Amino acid sequence: MTVKIARHIIHHKIRRTPKFALVLQLEPLHTCNLTCTGCGRIREYSTSLKDMMSLEECLDSARDCDAPMVSICGGEPLIYPKIEELVAGLLDQRRIVYICTNGMFMRRKLRDYLAATYGPKQEPTLARLQSEGLITPKEAEVIRQGKSDGRPVIRPTKWLYWNVHIDGLEYTHDLIVEREGVFKECVEAVKMAKLLGFQVATNTTVYKETEVREIEDMFKFFSWLGVDGHTISPGYDYDAAKKDMVKRLGRDPGEFFLTRAMTREKFSKIEEWGRWFTIFGTPVYQEFLAGKRELTCTAWAIPTRNIRGWKAPCYLMTDGHYPTYRAMLEQVKWEQYGVVDGVARDSRCENCMVHCGYDPSGALGTNYRPGDNWKNFKYNFSSRPPRFPDGHAIAAFNGFSVGKGHLAEAKAVLRENAGAPTTGCGGDSAQRDELLHRLRESGKAEAKSR
Ligand code: SF4
Ligand code: SF4
């Protein structure tokens, strides 16, 4: 996969293409089965299931920008009625496919795969899945009956990753996705996918209230489960919310928002994490997150295509939608966005260090320093860190599974927060941080009174 992407970059560098796509963020629909705290996608687009891109539009979008990698997100992409055909079509186009999912329907899709490929030889696998509680005897029976609807299924291949959204261990994750049991389901889906030979990654957004120790524990736990890699990015803070906080509430935004300085503090160990775990991306981007260098935003390299068109300037901010990737490249005034040498060209970009704006910058050589290419090459072509051996010792199930019902309290906080601003999928950091902050404070007060 790394060779494929490197070849794509070299191809365009030789031709001196000024701007080109590396990863397409494809949002065939914005419908979701969850309502995560602060998720802007389900609110900004607030669509119904009938509002979705057709399969042909999705496949044409990939051809249009010709990114070697397509990340299918949403909404929840597994709700997309033609997700199997979409994955098959993108693989036919010889692209790398990431299915960015909240994990809730993953096991259903894995059972479809088992049913479509069922034969007596799979009995030991079915027995193992049952013994680990990943399928029920009834589900095993359905698998044995096979699948006869003629539709494709999602099969393991080296060109495909399940990319499961995980924002913490059980307590935090269930809190953020506002439903108990989601973390547990994700873990079971990851286990089952690994057992069936799929590649799996996790996808985490870090917020102000996210504790560094918890991120490390999460990596340890999922590495022990055999996950193949991790994507991690700081949350995005929306400038309008910050201004509102100062003007209307007279509060210091630093109390609630993940500023650049805070991001650097949170990510100060990212290079160390990159040695222990497989963190996807470039070491140059990691240096940027750790505050060791500046990068210039290259949001055009990870374009977003959704039902309204090509969303500009980036995955997070919406200043317009364009009919084609080319039209977006030509009409957007790119020089008005991003942060250059610490100065925000657009105030909304001020605290942004997200991967969709800056990870490609690390690969594309903006702000190039001698040795960067070798660093990127070495990082991506060296052998990957081994599985973390003691992940079983991590108290990953620290919420719902141990009977700590905490959602009622969270929902009360959310009700108070109703109307808070939202941003992109993955959530609005202000809203999440406030929620986690209040819960921690109420937890401390409760502990004191005992
Ligand atoms: S963050 Fe993702 S999983 Fe959560 S509600 Fe939004 S689209 Fe759904
Ligand atoms: S700096 Fe961030 S918010 Fe601004 S255009 Fe780039 S990716 Fe978007």
XYZ file of C-alpha atoms and ligand atoms in Angstrom:
466
model
C 0.000 0.000 0.000
C 2.829 2.352 0.883
C 4.472 1.648 -2.489
C 1.223 2.451 -4.262
C 0.904 5.806 -2.540
C 4.599 6.627 -2.968
C 4.308 5.828 -6.684
C 1.298 8.148 -6.981
C 3.215 11.002 -5.318
C 6.296 10.452 -7.483
C 4.133 10.308 -10.634
C 2.667 13.737 -9.858
C 5.948 15.226 -8.663
C 7.610 14.268 -11.957
C 4.753 15.878 -13.881
C 4.862 18.859 -11.507
C 1.127 18.602 -10.840
C 0.538 21.511 -8.458
C -2.331 19.934 -6.515
C -3.600 16.372 -6.504
C -5.542 13.997 -4.274
C -4.011 11.375 -2.011
C -7.066 10.240 -0.069
C -10.702 10.732 -1.014
C -13.049 11.089 1.935
C -16.217 9.739 0.404
C -19.491 10.356 2.229
C -22.148 8.457 0.320
C -24.717 9.372 2.990
C -24.938 11.257 6.262
C -27.432 9.017 8.006
C -26.093 7.375 11.127
C -27.343 4.916 13.720
C -25.538 6.866 16.471
C -25.761 10.474 17.601
C -22.292 11.113 18.979
C -21.828 14.207 21.112
C -21.074 17.154 18.898
C -20.987 15.226 15.622
C -21.384 17.901 12.994
C -21.985 15.574 10.072
C -25.357 14.323 11.212
C -26.312 17.867 12.171
C -24.778 19.976 9.408
C -26.308 17.792 6.732
C -29.214 16.412 8.767
C -30.396 14.285 5.863
C -32.553 11.208 5.624
C -31.738 7.820 4.196
C -33.158 8.795 0.824
C -30.511 11.507 0.482
C -27.502 9.609 -0.678
C -25.052 9.448 -3.523
C -25.750 6.816 -6.135
C -23.238 4.028 -6.549
C -22.213 5.472 -9.924
C -21.661 8.933 -8.425
C -19.453 7.404 -5.735
C -17.366 5.459 -8.213
C -17.157 8.458 -10.566
C -15.923 10.648 -7.705
C -13.038 8.277 -7.099
C -12.173 8.402 -10.804
C -12.612 12.179 -10.831
C -9.933 12.899 -8.221
C -8.020 9.642 -8.828
C -6.842 9.331 -5.234
C -5.099 5.993 -4.646
C -6.892 5.654 -1.322
C -10.595 6.078 -0.561
C -11.899 6.401 2.940
C -15.613 5.618 2.952
C -17.173 7.525 5.804
C -20.488 9.274 6.398
C -22.721 9.009 8.434
C -22.299 5.329 8.980
C -21.155 3.782 5.693
C -22.442 0.321 6.565
C -25.970 1.764 6.352
C -25.336 2.630 2.694
C -27.467 0.052 0.865
C -24.821 -0.610 -1.788
C -21.759 -0.603 0.443
C -20.623 -4.021 -0.812
C -20.901 -2.935 -4.445
C -19.091 0.293 -3.606
C -16.198 -1.488 -1.924
C -16.001 -3.996 -4.811
C -16.112 -1.176 -7.386
C -13.340 0.800 -5.692
C -11.186 -2.306 -5.373
C -11.809 -2.979 -9.079
C -10.462 0.518 -9.713
C -7.349 -0.710 -7.862
C -7.721 1.693 -4.966
C -6.963 1.168 -1.294
C -10.221 1.214 0.659
C -10.826 2.187 4.277
C -14.294 1.641 5.686
C -14.609 4.151 8.535
C -17.255 2.687 10.765
C -18.619 3.046 14.257
C -18.474 -0.767 14.394
C -22.116 -1.445 15.189
C -22.944 -3.297 11.950
C -19.542 -4.793 11.308
C -20.246 -8.236 12.667
C -23.354 -8.446 10.475
C -21.196 -7.808 7.412
C -18.637 -10.334 8.602
C -21.389 -12.942 8.963
C -22.477 -12.169 5.387
C -18.928 -12.861 4.271
C -18.906 -16.156 6.170
C -22.253 -17.154 4.669
C -21.123 -16.321 1.135
C -18.002 -18.442 1.495
C -19.388 -21.189 3.730
C -18.161 -24.755 3.309
C -17.544 -27.618 5.765
C -13.926 -26.474 6.053
C -15.160 -23.417 7.914
C -16.656 -25.402 10.766
C -13.568 -24.938 13.015
C -13.811 -21.164 12.434
C -17.507 -21.188 13.306
C -16.761 -23.247 16.409
C -14.092 -20.782 17.482
C -16.306 -17.777 16.841
C -19.026 -19.373 18.939
C -16.655 -20.320 21.750
C -15.467 -16.697 21.896
C -19.048 -15.431 21.920
C -18.637 -13.606 18.606
C -21.538 -15.373 16.931
C -24.524 -17.181 18.424
C -25.502 -20.787 17.538
C -28.483 -19.328 15.660
C -26.217 -17.061 13.626
C -23.954 -20.031 12.883
C -26.991 -21.861 11.490
C -27.850 -18.934 9.225
C -24.235 -18.864 8.004
C -24.426 -22.578 7.161
C -27.434 -21.910 4.940
C -25.173 -19.755 2.736
C -25.994 -16.555 0.906
C -27.928 -16.597 -2.327
C -28.924 -13.007 -3.106
C -26.137 -12.693 -5.658
C -24.787 -9.499 -4.096
C -21.066 -9.161 -3.372
C -19.712 -9.324 0.183
C -16.834 -7.513 1.822
C -13.884 -9.926 1.739
C -10.426 -9.705 3.290
C -7.756 -8.350 0.973
C -4.537 -6.483 1.542
C -6.143 -3.450 -0.120
C -8.914 -3.128 2.455
C -9.051 -1.896 6.040
C -11.870 -1.703 8.501
C -11.224 1.597 10.276
C -13.092 1.530 13.568
C -13.898 4.764 15.386
C -12.624 4.496 18.983
C -12.292 7.617 21.140
C -11.142 6.011 24.386
C -11.687 3.025 26.592
C -15.199 1.809 27.374
C -16.304 4.529 29.797
C -15.161 7.445 27.633
C -16.076 5.940 24.301
C -19.632 5.008 25.257
C -20.052 8.428 26.780
C -18.974 10.189 23.616
C -21.069 8.046 21.297
C -23.943 8.388 23.774
C -24.763 4.716 23.878
C -23.655 2.058 26.310
C -22.325 -1.148 24.828
C -20.815 0.433 21.701
C -17.217 -0.043 22.844
C -17.890 -3.693 23.657
C -19.451 -4.230 20.236
C -16.444 -2.576 18.574
C -14.050 -4.857 20.425
C -16.043 -7.916 19.382
C -16.167 -6.737 15.785
C -12.401 -6.130 15.794
C -11.765 -9.596 17.245
C -14.008 -11.260 14.696
C -12.524 -9.344 11.769
C -8.993 -10.276 12.839
C -9.990 -13.894 13.255
C -11.332 -13.897 9.682
C -8.132 -12.415 8.267
C -9.196 -8.798 7.716
C -6.952 -5.798 8.275
C -8.259 -3.501 10.982
C -7.264 -0.014 12.080
C -8.602 2.270 14.773
C -9.395 5.906 14.276
C -9.174 8.256 17.267
C -9.775 11.956 17.776
C -8.083 13.564 20.767
C -9.888 16.283 22.720
C -8.886 18.614 25.483
C -10.244 16.303 28.130
C -8.738 13.174 26.569
C -6.066 11.902 28.892
C -2.750 10.914 27.371
C -2.596 7.865 29.606
C -5.925 6.655 28.246
C -4.727 7.029 24.654
C -1.700 4.905 25.471
C -3.837 2.287 27.197
C -6.137 2.234 24.210
C -3.216 1.647 21.834
C -1.878 -1.101 24.091
C -5.237 -2.828 24.277
C -5.990 -2.705 20.554
C -2.430 -3.587 19.603
C -2.754 -6.662 21.818
C -6.000 -7.517 19.985
C -3.974 -7.585 16.776
C -5.125 -4.304 15.230
C -2.875 -3.411 12.293
C -2.526 0.304 12.885
C -3.960 3.466 14.347
C -4.975 6.822 12.938
C -4.954 9.623 15.479
C -5.765 13.276 15.060
C -6.450 16.244 17.316
C -10.030 17.495 17.448
C -10.915 20.629 15.536
C -12.035 23.780 17.269
C -14.442 26.036 15.551
C -13.535 29.682 15.699
C -17.148 30.923 15.840
C -17.721 28.938 19.015
C -14.616 30.445 20.551
C -15.662 34.014 19.752
C -19.116 33.320 21.100
C -17.606 32.030 24.309
C -15.599 35.229 24.815
C -18.337 37.631 23.769
C -21.460 36.071 25.202
C -20.157 34.170 28.203
C -17.008 36.129 29.019
C -15.120 32.852 29.379
C -11.539 32.061 28.418
C -11.691 29.719 25.389
C -8.501 28.090 26.655
C -10.633 26.526 29.398
C -12.521 24.495 26.839
C -10.728 24.343 23.514
C -7.822 22.322 22.266
C -5.473 25.093 21.165
C -2.330 24.448 19.136
C -0.233 24.642 22.291
C -2.452 22.085 24.008
C -2.397 19.789 20.981
C 1.385 19.866 21.071
C 1.345 19.013 24.727
C -1.063 16.089 24.200
C 0.964 14.812 21.267
C 4.387 15.345 22.784
C 4.847 11.575 22.992
C 3.564 10.766 19.530
C 7.010 9.887 18.176
C 7.460 7.484 21.059
C 4.017 6.002 20.302
C 5.167 5.589 16.703
C 7.971 3.346 17.927
C 5.707 1.202 20.128
C 2.631 1.030 17.917
C 1.820 1.296 14.222
C 0.634 4.879 13.931
C -0.425 5.568 10.351
C 0.865 8.701 8.672
C 4.238 10.284 8.293
C 6.872 11.010 10.943
C 6.959 14.556 9.570
C 3.314 15.027 10.581
C 4.150 13.511 13.960
C 6.931 16.075 14.414
C 4.399 18.785 13.555
C 1.945 17.483 16.153
C 4.709 17.315 18.723
C 5.532 20.976 18.048
C 8.920 20.371 16.449
C 8.126 22.041 13.147
C 5.515 23.910 11.123
C 3.628 22.549 8.133
C 1.383 24.242 5.587
C -2.151 22.925 5.167
C -2.719 20.814 2.051
C -6.440 20.151 2.486
C -6.850 19.659 -1.283
C -4.900 16.389 -0.949
C -7.629 14.816 1.211
C -10.785 16.101 -0.504
C -14.286 15.319 0.719
C -17.060 14.366 -1.684
C -20.619 14.149 -0.426
C -24.159 14.383 -1.716
C -23.816 18.131 -2.404
C -20.541 17.856 -4.296
C -16.862 18.466 -3.502
C -16.794 20.130 -0.111
C -14.329 23.000 0.278
C -11.985 23.928 1.662
C -11.747 20.777 3.769
C -13.379 17.965 5.629
C -14.102 20.273 8.564
C -15.052 23.640 7.126
C -17.724 24.196 4.510
C -17.430 27.352 2.441
C -18.915 25.751 -0.656
C -19.556 22.634 -2.710
C -18.218 22.169 -6.242
C -19.389 19.892 -9.051
C -15.962 18.370 -9.820
C -12.623 17.970 -8.083
C -11.009 20.101 -10.785
C -13.568 22.889 -10.329
C -12.834 22.841 -6.611
C -9.067 22.977 -7.173
C -9.406 25.876 -9.599
C -12.043 27.968 -7.855
C -11.119 27.751 -4.188
C -8.692 30.428 -3.020
C -6.404 28.007 -1.239
C -3.967 30.735 -0.261
C -6.643 32.076 2.108
C -6.631 28.982 4.324
C -4.317 27.291 6.792
C -1.660 28.541 9.152
C 1.673 29.659 7.778
C 4.596 30.112 10.164
C 2.199 30.276 13.066
C -0.064 32.922 11.472
C -3.634 31.882 10.612
C -4.653 32.966 7.108
C -8.256 32.271 8.107
C -9.100 32.682 11.762
C -11.100 29.434 11.683
C -7.862 27.592 10.918
C -6.035 29.006 13.906
C -6.000 25.909 16.086
C -6.330 23.294 13.394
C -3.673 20.585 13.200
C -5.960 17.822 11.966
C -4.653 14.984 9.869
C -6.831 15.788 6.840
C -5.117 19.173 6.541
C -1.572 18.379 7.546
C -0.788 14.671 7.290
C -0.492 14.879 3.487
C 1.780 17.915 3.911
C 4.270 15.585 5.588
C 4.197 13.221 2.614
C 4.140 15.926 -0.064
C 7.202 17.749 1.162
C 5.734 21.161 1.960
C 8.154 22.839 4.413
C 10.699 20.242 3.307
C 13.774 19.692 5.430
C 16.765 17.626 4.304
C 16.325 14.035 5.415
C 12.492 14.126 5.442
C 12.114 11.729 2.523
C 14.437 9.208 4.104
C 12.622 9.595 7.436
C 9.238 8.965 5.794
C 10.618 6.057 3.793
C 12.245 4.425 6.814
C 9.146 4.834 8.964
C 6.782 3.362 6.406
C 8.978 0.586 5.039
C 10.574 -0.693 8.249
C 8.995 -3.653 10.003
C 6.049 -2.732 12.194
C 6.206 -2.763 15.979
C 5.122 -6.119 17.428
C 1.808 -6.678 19.175
C 1.771 -5.200 22.641
C 2.159 -8.274 24.869
C 0.310 -7.201 28.017
C -2.814 -5.592 26.582
C -4.961 -8.052 28.536
C -3.895 -6.207 31.703
C -5.480 -2.946 30.527
C -8.785 -2.174 32.239
C -10.440 -1.479 28.898
C -13.904 -2.444 30.147
C -14.313 0.254 32.740
C -17.860 1.363 32.026
C -20.934 -0.430 30.742
C -19.457 -3.941 31.086
C -18.777 -3.457 34.780
C -22.244 -2.069 35.392
C -21.247 1.584 35.635
C -24.277 3.135 33.957
C -23.149 6.679 33.317
C -25.186 7.761 30.372
C -28.135 9.243 32.218
C -25.820 11.798 33.807
C -24.155 12.478 30.476
C -27.472 13.045 28.786
C -28.473 15.563 31.438
C -25.281 17.506 30.704
C -26.000 17.273 27.008
C -29.484 18.658 27.452
C -27.974 21.658 29.190
C -25.560 22.007 26.291
C -28.246 21.813 23.625
C -27.586 24.315 20.878
C -23.806 24.256 21.251
C -22.014 24.667 17.945
C -20.995 21.641 15.950
C -18.349 20.843 13.408
C -17.325 17.788 11.451
C -17.769 14.074 11.925
C -15.704 13.043 14.870
C -17.309 15.748 16.893
C -17.042 19.225 18.168
C -14.331 19.371 20.759
C -15.923 22.151 22.798
C -19.078 20.175 23.325
C -17.255 16.948 24.127
C -14.683 18.588 26.347
C -17.366 20.380 28.291
C -19.222 17.120 28.729
C -16.194 15.188 29.917
C -15.076 18.077 32.112
C -18.438 18.311 33.854
C -18.651 14.594 34.380
C -15.184 14.507 35.881
C -16.032 17.432 38.123
C -19.267 15.776 39.240
C -17.299 12.532 39.818
C -14.812 14.418 42.021
C -17.611 16.079 44.011
C -19.258 12.702 44.535
C -15.970 11.152 45.696
C -15.432 14.030 48.193
C -18.900 13.647 49.669
C -18.346 9.927 50.321
S -19.313 10.798 14.696
Fe -19.595 9.216 13.096
S -20.556 7.512 14.240
Fe -20.855 9.328 15.487
S -22.849 10.172 14.919
Fe -21.302 11.178 13.654
S -21.264 9.983 11.780
Fe -22.245 8.700 13.346
S -6.083 24.479 8.423
Fe -7.624 22.936 9.010
S -9.591 24.036 9.031
Fe -8.115 25.272 7.851
S -8.399 24.625 5.712
Fe -6.725 23.402 6.559
S -7.742 21.522 7.284
Fe -9.343 23.048 7.019
